[in-house]
């Protein structure tokens, strides 16, 4: 029997690579360096999934360029210390690739940072397509990044699933007519993800091999 899914799209931060402590540290240090009022970690985590410049505008429109620049400096400074691999991700991608799925990453990060993450944890060999912030005018939760990934894959929406840890990922999937999978190991509370009515609830990376046979 022919399966109903051929294309699996993945978010990056909080889904394939654990950058959450790094992101929070970079923001804390940015606020400190620029003399900005500190923000609660939960408040900052709710911004994960948006392009960095969009986050900078949300923090302070008048200082967005400064925030963007200093954040990048802090991100690079603490990268090696704080970025981590989610256990089971590499094995899951390898297994899915072996089963014949076409795999893509759809992220709001810049190409340079996304490539660094994927290379560091040996994930590049399993991916067919990478869509980053530079590839689209609009970003998640807009469907354009998902459409771009499908275009590059030569795939159809009805045969695709987009898996991510944030509500923006699931909204982007559904707006593109693609099924959405909630990655439960990311930083967002379950109730936030369930409010988006994901088509799949994925408790941990190894579960990907159980769900997508």
Coordinates of N, CA, C and O in Angstrom, one line a residue, residues 44-170:
X44 N 10.4 35.4 26.3 CA 11.3 35.3 25.2 C 11.1 34.0 24.4 O 11.2 34.0 23.2
X45 N 10.8 32.9 25.1 CA 10.6 31.6 24.5 C 9.4 31.7 23.5 O 9.4 31.0 22.5
X46 N 8.4 32.5 23.9 CA 7.2 32.6 23.0 C 7.6 33.3 21.7 O 6.8 33.2 20.7
X47 N 8.8 33.9 21.6 CA 9.2 34.5 20.3 C 10.0 33.5 19.4 O 10.2 33.8 18.3
X48 N 10.4 32.4 20.0 CA 11.2 31.4 19.2 C 10.4 31.0 18.0 O 9.3 30.6 18.2
X49 N 11.0 31.0 16.9 CA 10.4 30.6 15.7 C 10.1 31.8 14.7 O 9.9 31.6 13.5
X50 N 10.2 33.0 15.3 CA 10.2 34.2 14.4 C 11.6 34.5 14.0 O 12.5 34.3 14.7
X51 N 11.7 35.2 12.8 CA 13.0 35.7 12.4 C 13.6 36.6 13.4 O 12.8 37.4 14.1
X52 N 14.9 36.6 13.6 CA 15.5 37.4 14.6 C 15.2 38.9 14.5 O 15.0 39.6 15.5
X53 N 15.2 39.4 13.3 CA 15.0 40.9 13.2 C 13.6 41.2 13.6 O 13.3 42.3 14.2
X54 N 12.6 40.3 13.3 CA 11.2 40.5 13.7 C 11.2 40.5 15.3 O 10.5 41.3 15.9
X55 N 11.9 39.6 15.9 CA 12.0 39.7 17.4 C 12.6 41.0 17.9 O 12.1 41.5 18.9
X56 N 13.6 41.4 17.2 CA 14.3 42.7 17.6 C 13.3 43.9 17.5 O 13.3 44.7 18.4
X57 N 12.5 43.9 16.5 CA 11.5 44.9 16.3 C 10.4 44.8 17.4 O 10.0 45.8 17.9
X58 N 10.1 43.6 17.8 CA 9.1 43.4 18.9 C 9.6 43.9 20.2 O 8.9 44.5 21.1
X59 N 10.9 43.8 20.4 CA 11.6 44.2 21.7 C 11.6 45.7 21.8 O 11.2 46.3 22.8
X60 N 12.2 46.4 20.7 CA 12.3 47.8 20.7 C 12.5 48.3 19.3 O 13.6 48.2 18.7
X61 N 11.4 48.7 18.6 CA 11.5 49.1 17.2 C 12.6 50.1 16.9 O 13.3 50.1 15.9
X62 N 12.9 51.0 17.9 CA 13.8 52.1 17.7 C 15.3 51.6 17.8 O 16.2 52.3 17.3
X63 N 15.5 50.4 18.4 CA 16.8 49.9 18.5 C 17.0 48.5 17.9 O 17.9 47.8 18.3
X64 N 16.2 48.2 17.0 CA 16.2 46.9 16.4 C 17.5 46.5 15.7 O 18.0 45.4 15.9
X65 N 18.1 47.5 15.1 CA 19.4 47.2 14.4 C 20.5 46.8 15.5 O 21.3 45.9 15.3
X66 N 20.5 47.6 16.5 CA 21.4 47.3 17.6 C 21.2 45.9 18.3 O 22.1 45.2 18.5
X67 N 19.9 45.7 18.5 CA 19.6 44.4 19.2 C 20.0 43.2 18.3 O 20.6 42.2 18.7
X68 N 19.7 43.4 17.0 CA 20.0 42.3 16.0 C 21.5 42.1 16.0 O 22.0 40.9 16.0
X69 N 22.3 43.1 16.0 CA 23.8 43.0 15.9 C 24.4 42.4 17.1 O 25.2 41.5 17.1
X70 N 24.0 42.9 18.3 CA 24.6 42.5 19.5 C 24.1 41.0 19.8 O 24.9 40.2 20.3
X71 N 22.9 40.7 19.5 CA 22.4 39.3 19.7 C 23.3 38.4 18.9 O 23.7 37.3 19.5
X72 N 23.6 38.7 17.7 CA 24.4 37.8 16.9 C 25.8 37.6 17.5 O 26.4 36.5 17.5
X73 N 26.4 38.7 18.1 CA 27.7 38.6 18.7 C 27.6 37.7 19.9 O 28.5 36.8 20.1
X74 N 26.5 37.8 20.7 CA 26.4 37.0 21.9 C 26.1 35.5 21.5 O 26.6 34.6 22.2
X75 N 25.3 35.3 20.5 CA 25.0 34.0 20.0 C 26.3 33.3 19.6 O 26.5 32.1 20.0
X76 N 27.1 34.0 18.9 CA 28.4 33.4 18.4 C 29.3 33.1 19.6 O 30.0 32.1 19.7
X77 N 29.3 34.0 20.6 CA 30.2 33.9 21.7 C 29.9 32.7 22.6 O 30.8 32.0 23.0
X78 N 28.6 32.4 22.8 CA 28.2 31.2 23.6 C 27.8 30.0 22.9 O 27.4 29.0 23.5
X79 N 28.0 30.0 21.6 CA 27.5 28.9 20.7 C 28.1 27.5 21.1 O 27.3 26.6 21.5
X80 N 29.4 27.4 21.2 CA 30.0 26.1 21.4 C 29.7 25.6 22.8 O 29.6 24.4 23.1
X81 N 29.6 26.5 23.8 CA 29.3 26.2 25.1 C 27.9 25.6 25.3 O 27.7 24.7 26.1
X82 N 26.9 26.2 24.7 CA 25.5 26.0 25.0 C 24.7 25.2 24.0 O 23.7 24.6 24.4
X83 N 25.1 25.1 22.7 CA 24.2 24.4 21.8 C 24.4 22.9 22.0 O 25.5 22.4 22.3
X84 N 23.3 22.2 21.9 CA 23.2 20.8 22.3 C 22.5 20.0 21.2 O 21.7 20.5 20.4
X85 N 22.7 18.7 21.2 CA 22.0 17.8 20.3 C 20.9 17.1 21.0 O 21.0 16.7 22.2
X86 N 19.7 17.0 20.4 CA 18.6 16.3 21.0 C 18.9 14.8 20.8 O 19.1 14.3 19.7
X87 N 18.9 14.0 21.9 CA 19.2 12.6 21.7 C 18.1 11.9 20.8 O 16.9 12.1 20.9
X88 N 18.6 11.1 19.8 CA 17.7 10.4 18.9 C 17.4 11.1 17.6 O 16.8 10.5 16.7
X89 N 17.7 12.4 17.5 CA 17.4 13.1 16.3 C 18.1 12.5 15.1 O 17.5 12.3 14.0
X90 N 19.4 12.4 15.2 CA 20.2 11.9 14.1 C 19.8 10.5 13.6 O 19.6 10.3 12.4
X91 N 19.5 9.7 14.6 CA 19.1 8.3 14.3 C 17.7 8.3 13.6 O 17.5 7.5 12.7
X92 N 16.8 9.2 14.1 CA 15.5 9.3 13.5 C 15.6 9.8 12.0 O 14.9 9.2 11.1
X93 N 16.4 10.8 11.8 CA 16.5 11.3 10.4 C 17.1 10.2 9.5 O 16.7 10.0 8.4
X94 N 18.1 9.5 10.0 CA 18.8 8.5 9.2 C 17.8 7.4 8.9 O 17.7 6.9 7.7
X95 N 17.0 7.0 9.9 CA 16.0 6.0 9.6 C 14.9 6.4 8.6 O 14.5 5.6 7.7
X96 N 14.4 7.6 8.7 CA 13.4 8.2 7.8 C 14.0 8.2 6.4 O 13.3 7.9 5.4
X97 N 15.2 8.7 6.3 CA 15.9 8.8 5.0 C 16.0 7.4 4.4 O 15.7 7.2 3.2
X98 N 16.3 6.4 5.2 CA 16.5 5.0 4.7 C 15.2 4.5 4.2 O 15.1 3.7 3.3
X99 N 14.1 4.9 4.8 CA 12.7 4.5 4.4 C 12.2 5.2 3.1 O 11.1 4.9 2.7
X100 N 13.0 6.1 2.6 CA 12.6 6.8 1.4 C 11.9 8.1 1.5 O 11.5 8.7 0.5
X101 N 11.8 8.6 2.7 CA 11.2 10.0 2.9 C 12.2 11.0 2.3 O 13.4 10.9 2.5
X102 N 11.6 12.1 1.7 CA 12.3 13.3 1.4 C 12.2 14.2 2.5 O 11.1 14.5 3.0
X103 N 13.4 14.7 3.0 CA 13.4 15.5 4.2 C 13.9 16.9 4.0 O 14.8 17.2 3.2
X104 N 13.3 17.9 4.7 CA 13.6 19.3 4.5 C 13.7 19.9 5.9 O 13.0 19.5 6.8
X105 N 14.5 21.0 6.0 CA 14.5 21.9 7.2 C 13.9 23.2 6.7 O 14.3 23.7 5.7
X106 N 12.9 23.7 7.5 CA 12.3 25.0 7.2 C 12.5 25.8 8.5 O 11.9 25.6 9.5
X107 N 13.4 26.8 8.4 CA 13.7 27.6 9.6 C 13.7 29.1 9.3 O 13.9 29.5 8.2
X108 N 13.5 29.9 10.4 CA 13.5 31.3 10.3 C 14.9 31.9 10.5 O 15.1 33.1 10.5
X109 N 15.9 31.0 10.7 CA 17.3 31.4 10.9 C 17.9 31.8 9.6 O 17.5 31.3 8.5
X110 N 19.0 32.5 9.7 CA 19.8 32.8 8.5 C 20.5 31.5 8.1 O 20.8 30.6 8.8
X111 N 20.9 31.5 6.8 CA 21.5 30.3 6.2 C 22.8 30.0 7.0 O 23.1 28.8 7.2
X112 N 23.6 31.0 7.3 CA 24.9 30.8 7.9 C 24.7 30.1 9.3 O 25.4 29.1 9.5
X113 N 23.8 30.5 10.1 CA 23.6 29.9 11.4 C 23.0 28.5 11.3 O 23.3 27.6 12.0
X114 N 22.0 28.4 10.4 CA 21.3 27.1 10.2 C 22.3 26.0 9.7 O 22.4 24.9 10.2
X115 N 23.2 26.4 8.8 CA 24.2 25.5 8.2 C 25.1 25.1 9.3 O 25.6 23.9 9.4
X116 N 25.5 26.0 10.2 CA 26.4 25.7 11.3 C 25.8 24.6 12.2 O 26.5 23.7 12.6
X117 N 24.6 24.8 12.6 CA 23.9 23.8 13.4 C 23.9 22.5 12.8 O 24.2 21.4 13.4
X118 N 23.4 22.4 11.5 CA 23.3 21.1 10.9 C 24.6 20.4 10.7 O 24.7 19.2 10.8
X119 N 25.6 21.2 10.4 CA 27.0 20.6 10.2 C 27.5 20.1 11.5 O 28.1 19.0 11.6
X120 N 27.3 20.9 12.6 CA 27.9 20.5 13.9 C 27.4 19.1 14.4 O 28.2 18.4 14.9
X121 N 26.1 18.8 14.1 CA 25.6 17.6 14.6 C 25.4 16.5 13.5 O 24.7 15.5 13.7
X122 N 26.0 16.7 12.4 CA 26.1 15.7 11.3 C 24.7 15.4 10.7 O 24.5 14.3 10.3
X123 N 23.9 16.4 10.5 CA 22.5 16.2 10.0 C 22.4 16.5 8.5 O 21.4 16.1 7.9
X124 N 23.4 17.2 7.9 CA 23.3 17.6 6.5 C 23.1 16.4 5.6 O 22.3 16.5 4.6
X125 N 23.8 15.2 5.8 CA 23.6 14.1 4.8 C 22.2 13.6 4.7 O 21.9 12.9 3.7
X126 N 21.4 13.8 5.7 CA 20.0 13.3 5.7 C 19.0 14.2 5.0 O 17.8 13.9 4.9
X127 N 19.4 15.4 4.7 CA 18.4 16.4 4.2 C 18.5 16.6 2.7 O 19.6 16.7 2.2
X128 N 17.4 16.8 2.1 CA 17.3 17.1 0.7 C 17.2 18.6 0.4 O 17.6 19.1 -0.6
X129 N 16.6 19.3 1.4 CA 16.3 20.8 1.1 C 16.5 21.5 2.4 O 16.1 21.0 3.5
X130 N 17.0 22.8 2.3 CA 17.1 23.7 3.4 C 16.5 25.0 3.0 O 16.9 25.6 2.0
X131 N 15.4 25.4 3.8 CA 14.8 26.8 3.5 C 15.1 27.6 4.8 O 14.8 27.3 5.9
X132 N 15.7 28.8 4.5 CA 16.1 29.7 5.6 C 15.5 31.0 5.4 O 14.7 31.3 4.5
X133 N 15.8 32.0 6.3 CA 15.2 33.3 6.3 C 15.4 34.0 5.0 O 14.6 34.8 4.6
X134 N 16.5 33.8 4.4 CA 16.9 34.5 3.1 C 16.0 34.0 1.9 O 16.0 34.6 0.9
X135 N 15.4 32.9 2.1 CA 14.7 32.2 0.9 C 13.3 32.8 0.7 O 12.7 32.5 -0.4
X136 N 12.7 33.4 1.6 CA 11.3 33.9 1.5 C 11.2 35.3 2.0 O 11.9 35.8 2.9
X137 N 10.2 36.0 1.4 CA 9.9 37.4 1.9 C 9.1 37.3 3.2 O 9.3 38.1 4.1
X138 N 8.2 36.3 3.3 CA 7.4 36.2 4.5 C 7.9 35.0 5.2 O 8.5 34.0 4.7
X139 N 7.6 35.0 6.5 CA 8.2 33.9 7.4 C 7.0 33.3 8.2 O 5.9 33.8 8.3
X140 N 7.3 32.1 8.8 CA 6.4 31.5 9.7 C 5.8 32.5 10.7 O 6.6 33.3 11.2
X141 N 4.5 32.5 10.9 CA 3.5 31.5 10.6 C 2.9 31.6 9.2 O 2.0 30.9 8.9
X142 N 3.4 32.5 8.3 CA 3.0 32.6 7.0 C 3.3 31.2 6.3 O 4.3 30.6 6.6
X143 N 2.5 30.8 5.3 CA 2.8 29.5 4.6 C 3.9 29.5 3.6 O 4.4 28.5 3.1
X144 N 4.5 30.7 3.3 CA 5.4 30.8 2.2 C 6.6 29.9 2.4 O 7.1 29.3 1.4
X145 N 7.3 29.8 3.6 CA 8.4 28.9 3.7 C 8.1 27.5 3.4 O 8.9 26.7 2.9
X146 N 6.9 27.0 3.8 CA 6.5 25.7 3.5 C 6.3 25.5 2.0 O 6.7 24.5 1.5
X147 N 5.6 26.4 1.4 CA 5.5 26.4 -0.1 C 6.9 26.3 -0.7 O 7.1 25.6 -1.7
X148 N 7.8 27.1 -0.2 CA 9.2 27.1 -0.8 C 9.8 25.7 -0.7 O 10.5 25.2 -1.6
X149 N 9.7 25.1 0.5 CA 10.2 23.8 0.7 C 9.6 22.7 -0.3 O 10.3 21.9 -0.9
X150 N 8.3 22.8 -0.4 CA 7.6 21.9 -1.3 C 8.1 22.1 -2.8 O 8.2 21.1 -3.5
X151 N 8.2 23.3 -3.1 CA 8.7 23.7 -4.5 C 10.1 23.1 -4.7 O 10.3 22.4 -5.8
X152 N 11.0 23.2 -3.7 CA 12.3 22.7 -3.9 C 12.3 21.1 -3.9 O 13.1 20.5 -4.6
X153 N 11.4 20.6 -3.1 CA 11.3 19.1 -3.1 C 10.6 18.5 -4.3 O 10.7 17.3 -4.6
X154 N 9.8 19.4 -5.0 CA 9.0 18.8 -6.1 C 7.8 18.0 -5.5 O 7.4 17.1 -6.1
X155 N 7.4 18.4 -4.3 CA 6.4 17.6 -3.6 C 5.0 18.4 -3.5 O 4.9 19.5 -3.8
X156 N 4.0 17.6 -3.1 CA 2.7 18.2 -3.0 C 2.3 18.3 -1.5 O 2.7 17.5 -0.6
X157 N 1.4 19.3 -1.2 CA 1.0 19.5 0.2 C 0.3 18.3 0.8 O 0.5 18.0 2.0
X158 N -0.5 17.6 0.1 CA -1.2 16.5 0.7 C -0.4 15.3 1.0 O -0.8 14.4 1.8
X159 N 0.9 15.3 0.6 CA 1.8 14.2 0.9 C 2.9 14.7 1.9 O 3.8 13.9 2.1
X160 N 2.7 15.8 2.5 CA 3.7 16.4 3.4 C 3.2 16.6 4.8 O 2.0 16.8 5.1
X161 N 4.2 16.6 5.7 CA 3.9 16.9 7.1 C 5.1 17.8 7.6 O 6.2 17.6 7.2
X162 N 4.7 18.9 8.3 CA 5.7 19.8 8.8 C 5.7 19.7 10.3 O 4.7 19.9 11.0
X163 N 6.9 19.3 10.9 CA 7.0 19.0 12.3 C 7.9 20.1 13.0 O 9.0 20.4 12.5
X164 N 7.3 20.7 14.0 CA 8.0 21.7 14.7 C 7.6 21.8 16.2 O 6.6 21.3 16.6
X165 N 8.3 22.6 16.9 CA 8.1 22.7 18.4 C 7.3 23.9 18.7 O 6.9 24.1 19.9
X166 N 7.0 24.8 17.8 CA 6.3 26.1 18.1 C 4.9 26.2 17.4 O 4.7 25.5 16.4
X167 N 4.0 27.0 18.0 CA 2.7 27.2 17.4 C 2.9 27.8 16.0 O 2.0 27.5 15.1
X168 N 3.9 28.6 15.7 CA 4.1 29.2 14.4 C 4.4 28.1 13.3 O 3.9 28.2 12.2
X169 N 5.0 27.0 13.7 CA 5.3 25.9 12.8 C 4.0 25.3 12.4 O 3.7 25.0 11.2
X170 N 3.1 25.0 13.3 CA 1.9 24.3 13.0 C 0.9 25.2 12.3 O 0.2 24.8 11.3

